[in-house]
Each structure stands twice: as C-alpha cells, then as structure tokens.
Short mmCIF file of C-alpha atoms in Angstrom, two decimals:
data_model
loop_
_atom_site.label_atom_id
_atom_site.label_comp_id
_atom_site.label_asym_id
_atom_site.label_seq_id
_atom_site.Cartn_x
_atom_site.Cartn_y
_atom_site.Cartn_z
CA UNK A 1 16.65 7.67 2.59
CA UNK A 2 17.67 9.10 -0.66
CA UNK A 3 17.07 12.33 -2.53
CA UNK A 4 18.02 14.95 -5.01
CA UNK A 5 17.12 18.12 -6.42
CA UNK A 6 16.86 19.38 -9.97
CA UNK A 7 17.14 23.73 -9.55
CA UNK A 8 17.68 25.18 -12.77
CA UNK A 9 16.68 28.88 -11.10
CA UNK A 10 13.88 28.82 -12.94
CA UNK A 11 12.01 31.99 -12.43
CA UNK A 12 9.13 30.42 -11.65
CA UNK A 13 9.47 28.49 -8.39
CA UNK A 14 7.85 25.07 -8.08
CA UNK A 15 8.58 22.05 -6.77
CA UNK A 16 7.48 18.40 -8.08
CA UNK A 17 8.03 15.50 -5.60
CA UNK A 18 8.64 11.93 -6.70
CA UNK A 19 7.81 9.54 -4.04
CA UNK A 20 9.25 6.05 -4.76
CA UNK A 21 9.21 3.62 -1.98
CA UNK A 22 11.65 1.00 -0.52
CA UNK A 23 10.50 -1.13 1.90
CA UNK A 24 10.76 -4.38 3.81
CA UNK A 25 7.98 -6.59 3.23
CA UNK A 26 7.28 -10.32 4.63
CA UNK A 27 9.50 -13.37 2.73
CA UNK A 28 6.67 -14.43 -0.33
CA UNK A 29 5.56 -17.95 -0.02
CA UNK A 30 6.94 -19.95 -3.25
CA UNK A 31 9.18 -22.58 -5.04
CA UNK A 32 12.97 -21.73 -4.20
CA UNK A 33 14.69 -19.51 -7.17
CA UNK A 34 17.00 -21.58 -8.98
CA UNK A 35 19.61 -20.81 -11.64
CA UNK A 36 17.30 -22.35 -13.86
CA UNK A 37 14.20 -19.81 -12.86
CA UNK A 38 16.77 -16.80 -13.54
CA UNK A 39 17.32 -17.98 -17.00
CA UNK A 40 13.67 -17.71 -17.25
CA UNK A 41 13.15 -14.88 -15.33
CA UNK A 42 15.65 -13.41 -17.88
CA UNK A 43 13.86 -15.01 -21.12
CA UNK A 44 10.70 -13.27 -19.89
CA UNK A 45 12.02 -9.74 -20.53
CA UNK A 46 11.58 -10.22 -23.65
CA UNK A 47 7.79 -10.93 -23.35
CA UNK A 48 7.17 -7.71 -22.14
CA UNK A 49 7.63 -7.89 -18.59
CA UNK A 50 10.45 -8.22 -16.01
CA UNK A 51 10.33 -10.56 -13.09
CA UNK A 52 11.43 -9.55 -9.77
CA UNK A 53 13.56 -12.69 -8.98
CA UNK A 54 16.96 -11.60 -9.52
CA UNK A 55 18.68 -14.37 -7.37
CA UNK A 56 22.55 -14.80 -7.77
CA UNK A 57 23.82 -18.57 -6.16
CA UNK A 58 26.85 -17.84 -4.49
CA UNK A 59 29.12 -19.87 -2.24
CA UNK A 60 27.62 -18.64 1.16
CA UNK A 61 24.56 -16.22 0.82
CA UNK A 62 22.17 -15.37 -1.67
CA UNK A 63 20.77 -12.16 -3.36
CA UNK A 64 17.33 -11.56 -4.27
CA UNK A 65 15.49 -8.31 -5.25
CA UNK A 66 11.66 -7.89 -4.30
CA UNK A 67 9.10 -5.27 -4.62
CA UNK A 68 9.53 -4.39 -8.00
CA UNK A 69 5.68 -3.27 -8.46
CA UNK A 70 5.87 -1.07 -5.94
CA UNK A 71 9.56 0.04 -5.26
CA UNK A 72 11.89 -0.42 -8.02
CA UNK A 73 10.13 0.25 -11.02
CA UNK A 74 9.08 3.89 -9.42
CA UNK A 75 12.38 4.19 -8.92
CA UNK A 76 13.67 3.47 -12.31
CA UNK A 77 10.73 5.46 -14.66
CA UNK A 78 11.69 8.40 -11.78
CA UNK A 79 15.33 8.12 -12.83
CA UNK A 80 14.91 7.62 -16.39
CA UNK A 81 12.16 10.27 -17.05
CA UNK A 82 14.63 12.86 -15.66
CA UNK A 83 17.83 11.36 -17.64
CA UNK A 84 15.30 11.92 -20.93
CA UNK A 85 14.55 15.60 -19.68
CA UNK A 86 18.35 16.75 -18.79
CA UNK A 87 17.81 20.44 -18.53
CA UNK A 88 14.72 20.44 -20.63
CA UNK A 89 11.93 20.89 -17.97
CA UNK A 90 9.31 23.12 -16.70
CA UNK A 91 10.07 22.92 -12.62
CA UNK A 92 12.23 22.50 -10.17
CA UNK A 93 12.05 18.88 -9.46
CA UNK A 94 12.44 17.02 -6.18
CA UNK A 95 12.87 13.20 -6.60
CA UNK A 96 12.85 11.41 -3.15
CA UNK A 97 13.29 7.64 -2.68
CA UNK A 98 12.11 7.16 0.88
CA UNK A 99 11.99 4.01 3.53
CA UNK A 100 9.39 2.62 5.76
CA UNK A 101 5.87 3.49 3.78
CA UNK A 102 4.83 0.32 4.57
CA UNK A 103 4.70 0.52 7.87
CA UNK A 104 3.47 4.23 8.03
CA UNK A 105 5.64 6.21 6.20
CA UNK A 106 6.51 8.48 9.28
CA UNK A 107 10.25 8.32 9.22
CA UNK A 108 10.36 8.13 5.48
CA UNK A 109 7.92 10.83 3.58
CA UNK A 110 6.41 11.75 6.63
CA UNK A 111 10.05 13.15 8.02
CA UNK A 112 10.81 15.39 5.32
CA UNK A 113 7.28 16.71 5.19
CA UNK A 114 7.20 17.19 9.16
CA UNK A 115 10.35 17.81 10.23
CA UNK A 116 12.80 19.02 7.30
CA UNK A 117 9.03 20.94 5.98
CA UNK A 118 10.26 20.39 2.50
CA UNK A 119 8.89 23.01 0.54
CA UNK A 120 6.97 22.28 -2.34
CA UNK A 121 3.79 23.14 -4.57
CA UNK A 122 2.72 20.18 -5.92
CA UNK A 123 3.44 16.21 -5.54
CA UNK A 124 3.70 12.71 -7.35
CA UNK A 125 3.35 9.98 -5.26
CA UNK A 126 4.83 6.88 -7.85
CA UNK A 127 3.00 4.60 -6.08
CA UNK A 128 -0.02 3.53 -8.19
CA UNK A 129 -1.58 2.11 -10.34
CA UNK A 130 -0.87 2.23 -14.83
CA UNK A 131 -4.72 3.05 -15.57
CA UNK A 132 -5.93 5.71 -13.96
CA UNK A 133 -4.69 8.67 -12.38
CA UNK A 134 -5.11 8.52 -8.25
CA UNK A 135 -6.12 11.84 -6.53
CA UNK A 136 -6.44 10.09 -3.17
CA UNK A 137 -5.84 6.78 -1.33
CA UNK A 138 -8.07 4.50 1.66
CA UNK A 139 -6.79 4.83 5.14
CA UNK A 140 -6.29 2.20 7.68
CA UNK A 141 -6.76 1.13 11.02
CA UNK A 142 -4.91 -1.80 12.86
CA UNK A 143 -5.07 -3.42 15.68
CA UNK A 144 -5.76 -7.09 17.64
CA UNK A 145 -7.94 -9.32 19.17
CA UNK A 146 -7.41 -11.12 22.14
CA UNK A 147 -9.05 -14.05 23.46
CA UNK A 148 -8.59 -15.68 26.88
CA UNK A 149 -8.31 -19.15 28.16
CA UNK A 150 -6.59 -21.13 31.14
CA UNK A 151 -3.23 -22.34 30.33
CA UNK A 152 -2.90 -25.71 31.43
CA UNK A 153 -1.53 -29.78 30.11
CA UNK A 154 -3.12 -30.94 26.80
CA UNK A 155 -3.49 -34.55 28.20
CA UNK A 156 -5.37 -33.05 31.08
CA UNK A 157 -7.25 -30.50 28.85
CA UNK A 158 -10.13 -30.73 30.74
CA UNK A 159 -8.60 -28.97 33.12
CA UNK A 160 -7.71 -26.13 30.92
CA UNK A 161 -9.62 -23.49 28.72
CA UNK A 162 -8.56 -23.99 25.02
CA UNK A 163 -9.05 -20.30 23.71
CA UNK A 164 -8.07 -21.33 20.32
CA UNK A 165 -11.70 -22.98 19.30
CA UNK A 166 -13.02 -19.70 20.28
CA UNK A 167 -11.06 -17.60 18.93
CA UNK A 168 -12.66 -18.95 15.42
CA UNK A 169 -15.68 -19.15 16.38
CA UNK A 170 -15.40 -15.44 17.13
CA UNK A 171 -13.48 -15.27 13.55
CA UNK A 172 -16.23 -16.76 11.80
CA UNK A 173 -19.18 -14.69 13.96
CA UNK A 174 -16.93 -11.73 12.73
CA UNK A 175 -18.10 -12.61 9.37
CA UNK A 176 -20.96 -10.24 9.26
CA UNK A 177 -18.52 -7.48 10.44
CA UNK A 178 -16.84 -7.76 7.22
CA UNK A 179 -20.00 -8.33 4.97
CA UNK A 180 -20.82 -4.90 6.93
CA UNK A 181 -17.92 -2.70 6.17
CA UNK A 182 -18.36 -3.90 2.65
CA UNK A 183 -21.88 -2.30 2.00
CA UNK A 184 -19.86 1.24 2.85
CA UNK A 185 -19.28 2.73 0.20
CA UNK A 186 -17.28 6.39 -1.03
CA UNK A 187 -18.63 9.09 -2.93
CA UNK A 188 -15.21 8.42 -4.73
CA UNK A 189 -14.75 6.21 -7.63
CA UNK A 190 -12.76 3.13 -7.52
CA UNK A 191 -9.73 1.47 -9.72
CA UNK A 192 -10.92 0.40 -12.83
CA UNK A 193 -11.81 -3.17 -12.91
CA UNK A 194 -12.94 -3.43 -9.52
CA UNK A 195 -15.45 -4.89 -8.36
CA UNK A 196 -17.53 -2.05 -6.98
CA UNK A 197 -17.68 1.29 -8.97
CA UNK A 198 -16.88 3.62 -5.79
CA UNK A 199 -14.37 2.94 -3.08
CA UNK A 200 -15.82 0.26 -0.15
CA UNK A 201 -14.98 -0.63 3.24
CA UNK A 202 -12.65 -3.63 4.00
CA UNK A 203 -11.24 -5.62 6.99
CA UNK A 204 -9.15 -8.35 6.82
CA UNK A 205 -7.84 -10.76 10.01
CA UNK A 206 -4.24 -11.15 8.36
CA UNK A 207 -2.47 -12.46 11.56
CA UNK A 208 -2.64 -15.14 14.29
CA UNK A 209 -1.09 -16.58 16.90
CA UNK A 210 -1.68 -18.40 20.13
CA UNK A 211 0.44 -20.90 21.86
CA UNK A 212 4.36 -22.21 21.63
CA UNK A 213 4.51 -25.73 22.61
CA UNK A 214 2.30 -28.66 22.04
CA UNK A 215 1.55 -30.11 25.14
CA UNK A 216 0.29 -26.65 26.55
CA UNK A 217 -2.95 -25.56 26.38
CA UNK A 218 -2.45 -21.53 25.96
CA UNK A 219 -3.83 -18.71 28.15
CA UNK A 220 -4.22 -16.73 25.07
CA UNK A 221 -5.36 -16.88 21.57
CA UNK A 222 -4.98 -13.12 19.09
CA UNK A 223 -5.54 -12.55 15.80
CA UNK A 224 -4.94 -9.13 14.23
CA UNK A 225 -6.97 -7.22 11.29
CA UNK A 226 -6.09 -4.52 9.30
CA UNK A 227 -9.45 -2.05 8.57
CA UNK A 228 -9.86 0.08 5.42
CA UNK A 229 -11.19 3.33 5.96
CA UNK A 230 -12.65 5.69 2.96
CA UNK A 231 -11.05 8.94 2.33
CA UNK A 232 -14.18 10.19 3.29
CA UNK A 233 -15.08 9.16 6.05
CA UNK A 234 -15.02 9.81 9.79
CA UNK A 235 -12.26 7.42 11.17
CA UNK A 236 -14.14 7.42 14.68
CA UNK A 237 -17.64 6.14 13.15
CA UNK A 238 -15.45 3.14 11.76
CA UNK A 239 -14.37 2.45 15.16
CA UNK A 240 -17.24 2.59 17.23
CA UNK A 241 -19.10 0.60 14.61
CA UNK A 242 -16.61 -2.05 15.15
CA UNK A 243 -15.91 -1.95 18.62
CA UNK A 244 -20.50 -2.60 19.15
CA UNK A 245 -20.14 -5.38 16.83
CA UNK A 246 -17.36 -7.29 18.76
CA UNK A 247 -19.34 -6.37 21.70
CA UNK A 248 -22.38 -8.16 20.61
CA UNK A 249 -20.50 -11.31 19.03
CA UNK A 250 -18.67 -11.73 22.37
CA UNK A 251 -21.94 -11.42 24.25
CA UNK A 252 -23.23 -13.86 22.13
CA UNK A 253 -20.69 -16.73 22.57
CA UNK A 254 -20.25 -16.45 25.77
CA UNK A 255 -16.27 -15.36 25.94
CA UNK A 256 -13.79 -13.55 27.47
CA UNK A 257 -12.05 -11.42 24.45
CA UNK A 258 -10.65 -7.51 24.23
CA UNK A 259 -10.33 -5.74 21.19
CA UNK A 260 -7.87 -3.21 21.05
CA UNK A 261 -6.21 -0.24 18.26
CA UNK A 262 -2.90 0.63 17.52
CA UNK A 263 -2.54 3.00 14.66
CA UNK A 264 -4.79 4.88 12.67
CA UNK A 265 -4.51 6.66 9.38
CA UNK A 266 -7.38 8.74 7.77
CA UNK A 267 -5.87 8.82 4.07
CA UNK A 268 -6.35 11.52 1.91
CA UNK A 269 -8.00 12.85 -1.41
CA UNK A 270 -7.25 15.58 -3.82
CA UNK A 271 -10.22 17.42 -5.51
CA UNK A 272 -10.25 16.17 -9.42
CA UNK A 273 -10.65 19.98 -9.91
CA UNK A 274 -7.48 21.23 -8.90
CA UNK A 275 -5.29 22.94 -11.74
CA UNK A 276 -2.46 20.10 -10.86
CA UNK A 277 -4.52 17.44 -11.60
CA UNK A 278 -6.10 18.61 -14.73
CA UNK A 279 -2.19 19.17 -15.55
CA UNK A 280 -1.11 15.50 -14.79
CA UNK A 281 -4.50 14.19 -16.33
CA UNK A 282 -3.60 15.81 -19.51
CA UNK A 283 -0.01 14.49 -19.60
CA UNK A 284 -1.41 11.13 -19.03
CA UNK A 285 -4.13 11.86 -22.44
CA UNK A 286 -0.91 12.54 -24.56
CA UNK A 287 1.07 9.59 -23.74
CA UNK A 288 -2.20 6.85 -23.85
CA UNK A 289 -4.10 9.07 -26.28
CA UNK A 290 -7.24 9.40 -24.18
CA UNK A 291 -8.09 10.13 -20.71
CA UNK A 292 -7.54 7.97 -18.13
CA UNK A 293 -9.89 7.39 -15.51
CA UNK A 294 -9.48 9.47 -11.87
CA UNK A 295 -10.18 7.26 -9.04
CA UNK A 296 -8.19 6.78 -5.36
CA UNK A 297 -6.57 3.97 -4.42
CA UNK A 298 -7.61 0.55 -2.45
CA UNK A 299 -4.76 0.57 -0.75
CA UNK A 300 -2.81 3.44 1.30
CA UNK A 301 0.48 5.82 -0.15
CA UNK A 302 2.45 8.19 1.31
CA UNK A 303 0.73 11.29 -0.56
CA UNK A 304 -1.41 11.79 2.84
CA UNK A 305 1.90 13.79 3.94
CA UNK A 306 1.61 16.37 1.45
CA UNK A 307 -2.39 16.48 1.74
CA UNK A 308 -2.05 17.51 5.41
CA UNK A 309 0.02 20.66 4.35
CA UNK A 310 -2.89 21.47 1.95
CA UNK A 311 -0.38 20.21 -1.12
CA UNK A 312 -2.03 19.03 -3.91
CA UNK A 313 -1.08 15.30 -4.68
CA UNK A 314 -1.69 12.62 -7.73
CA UNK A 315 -0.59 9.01 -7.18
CA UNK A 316 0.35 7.00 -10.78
CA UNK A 317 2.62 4.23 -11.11
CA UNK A 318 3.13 0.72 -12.97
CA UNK A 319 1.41 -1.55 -10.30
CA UNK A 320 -1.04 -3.26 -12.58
CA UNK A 321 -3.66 -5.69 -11.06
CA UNK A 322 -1.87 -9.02 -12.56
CA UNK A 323 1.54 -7.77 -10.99
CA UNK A 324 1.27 -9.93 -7.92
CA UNK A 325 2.25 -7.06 -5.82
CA UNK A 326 2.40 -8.07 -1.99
CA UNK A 327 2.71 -11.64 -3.24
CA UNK A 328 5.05 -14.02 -4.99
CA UNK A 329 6.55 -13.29 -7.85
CA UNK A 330 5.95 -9.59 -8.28
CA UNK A 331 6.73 -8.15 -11.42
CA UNK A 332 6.15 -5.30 -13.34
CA UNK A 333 5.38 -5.03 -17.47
CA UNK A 334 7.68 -2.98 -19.39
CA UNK A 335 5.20 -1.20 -21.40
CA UNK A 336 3.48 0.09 -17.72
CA UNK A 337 7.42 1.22 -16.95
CA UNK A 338 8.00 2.96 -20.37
CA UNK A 339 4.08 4.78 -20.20
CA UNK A 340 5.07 5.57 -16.77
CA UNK A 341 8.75 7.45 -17.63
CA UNK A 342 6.65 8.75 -20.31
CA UNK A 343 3.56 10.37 -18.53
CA UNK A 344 6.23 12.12 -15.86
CA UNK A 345 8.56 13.22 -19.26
CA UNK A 346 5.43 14.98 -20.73
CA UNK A 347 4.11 16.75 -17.37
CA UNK A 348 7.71 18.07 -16.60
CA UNK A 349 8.93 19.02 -20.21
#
C-alpha cells in the first residue's frame, strides 16, 4: 500500500482522502495481445481513449497492465490533479493508493481507517463513475450452495447420485429468487442510464464447480452467488428472505442441498445534504457546466470505511458504462480522465 500527504500547515485543518484501488482481478477471457494489437491499442489514444493492453513480447515472460477503469486511471487524475495544484490548494490532502478492495478492502482502506485511525474530515473515494456524483454504494453478501450426491463410476452411474443435474435444476428453480430481489427497490436513486430509476436488489450465481475426473460421478455439486444489498436496507431481512426461498425450492425438488454465508457488507450512503457534498457537487457544475446527477453506486467501494467513523464520503471516477470494467479489454476515455483531474483540481484549489 502506498500513500502520501500534502501539509502545507494550513490553519485550517482538513483532510481530503483519495482512494484509488489496485487489485487482483480474474485473467479476462479474450484473443491473445499481439504486437500487432499494441500498435492498435496505441493508435486508439488518439481516438480519445486508452486501452488497457499494454503487453510487451519479451524472450521469456510477458507484461500486461489491467484494471485501468478502476485502478490506474484513479491513480493517474489523483496524481496529476495534485501536480496541477503544487502548493495552490485549500486542504491538507491525503492521497492513498490501497490493495485488496476487491476482495473487501479490510487490509487496504479498511487498515488505515481501523487500525492506523487516519484522521480525516472528509473523503473521495476515486472509484466511480464520470456522470454523476456517488454519495453511497450497494453492499454485498456472498456465499455457496451445496448440493449432495453419491460419488460413485460413471459406467455404473446407476449406482451413483449425479448431483450435478440437480444442482441446475435448483439453479433454474432459483430463478424466481432473483426475479424477487429485483422488485426491491432503494429510496436512493440509481446511475444514470440504468435501467431502474432507484437502486434494486441483485444476485448473481457467478461460480461453479463439482467434480475432477470424468469417470467419477461426484459426491458434491456448489455453485456460489454474490447478493446485492441496498444501502438501505436491513442486511438480515435479505438473508432470511433468501435462506425461506432455498428452503422451499429444495422442498420442492426433492434434494439434499445447504446454503451457507461467508461475508457480509452493509455499504454505505452519505446524505446529499451534507456541506461536503454540496462542495464536490459544485466543483463537478464548474468543470461540466451543469449539475451532475447524485446517485450511489451498483456496485460496492471502499468509502463504507470512512462512513462507519461518521466521515462524510463522495465516490467519482472515470468508470463509464462502455469501459468494459471487470471484463476484457477495459479501458478508460481520456476526456472521463481529464474531467476527472479536473473536478478534484477545482474542489481542492
């Protein structure tokens, strides 16, 4: 982890934190980059955004950058909106580039804001999106799903219980589930563009597994889901109204299955009417000319750190919805990098 301070002894004593994010995420699926595809990648600059495939052949390993959406571009407007400033600003700025939010953000953000209790009076999570300015973000629960079977020899599977047939079965019984969480809805306003004005419920079954060799019928099939809970609401209603419904499909077809949690997180959201947001909202309205829209996030960032110390927290960054992020090819447009340097230069200068 990685961080530095800006103290100019000002005599008023406030803190801004930065949050940009590196992180390990799963290989993307996609064509192999070639020299070719850098020459591209390189020739696309110039069309007003910047690939993330920075891939240089060499005689024994390769090099590749990723996460440009969400990592690296923070990263760089962070950098560059304080090399515009110098000494020209208005706090004492904190810029922290921090591991690990992807898989929590406990050892990253969460360490300096639990443990070291960095001090600070207000916070801006670079982890965003370019049209609107987040005062909040979803939570999450994850966990798995476990069906049972008898393990036993596929010629002879007659003699065995296949639990991978049921485990979709239950997958596609598990349907409604989702059709469920999707009618519950926030009292707080979603990205622009989305498909449902305020914030909704989500799960997703993003993993699966069962079995290692061919000729074996497994004991066990799993899949595991990642839920999406609203920053306002109770994390234990989403559970139990989960937990009934697996309850009832398993009934229902007749099978041996457990459903279990691992981790929970209960995001966060900042009231639109604190004096910190009205500041960042009005930075924002001089660099695009008009307001932007305040909404929270779909997805989860590490500003729930500063929330639980009562720290007010905005979330921008240049993660547009075309950017591919979490997929192949990310990238990131220019113009979202240069209005992002740009909204942090006016609400520190």
């Amino acid at each position: 982890m990685d961080f530095c301070t800006v103290d100019l002894g000002l005599a008023r004593v406030t803190a801004l934190q930065y949050r940009a994010k590196v992180r390990r995420l799963p290989e993307a699926v996609g064509p192999e980059v070639t020299p070719e595809s850098i020459r591209k990648s390189l020739r696309s600059v110039d069309r007003g955004h910047a690939n993330n495939y920075i891939k240089a052949a060499k005689a024994h390993h390769d090099f590749k950058t990723g996460n440009v959406a969400e990592g690296k571009s923070a990263i760089a407007a962070s950098l560059g909106a304080l090399r515009l400033l110098g000494k020209g600003v208005k706090y004492n700025v904190l810029m922290a580039a921090s591991p690990d939010e992807e898989i929590g953000g406990v050892w990253g953000i969460g360490y300096l804001m639990r443990d070291v209790r960095l001090k600070m009076d207000c916070g801006v999570v670079v982890d965003s999106m370019p049209n609107m300015v987040g005062i909040g973000a979803c939570g999450r629960m994850t966990g798995e799903i476990k069906v049972f079977g008898k393990q036993g020899h596929a010629g002879y599977n007659y003699l065995a219980d296949n639990p991978i047939p049921k485990l979709a079965r239950l997958l596609v019984e598990l349907e409604g589930f989702v059709k469920q969480r999707e009618q519950k809805l926030s009292a707080i306003d979603a990205p622009p563009m989305s498909p449902k004005k305020k914030l909704w419920g989500r799960i997703s079954f993003t993993v699966i597994g069962g079995g290692e060799k061919e000729n074996v019928v497994p004991a066990l099939a799993w899949t595991r889901f990642d839920l999406r809970l609203l920053p306002d609401e109770e994390p234990l209603e989403a559970k139990s109204e989960f937990l009934d419904y697996f309850e009832r499909a398993k009934e229902r077809l007749g099978m041996n299955a457990a459903l279990t949690f691992d981790y929970e997180d209960p995001g966060f959201v900042t009231a639109a009417s604190t004096p910190f947001v009205r500041a960042f909202s009005e930075a924002a309205s001089a660099v695009f000319g008009q307001p932007l829209p305040i909404a929270a996030s779909l997805g989860g960032d590490d500003g729930k750190f500063l929330s639980e110390r009562g720290i007010p927290v905005v979330s921008y960054g240049a993660i547009a919805d075309d950017t591919q992020f979490h997929g192949t090819d990310e990238f990131v447009h220019l113009s979202d990098l240069e209005h992002l340097r740009d909204v942090l230069v006016k609400l520190i200068g």
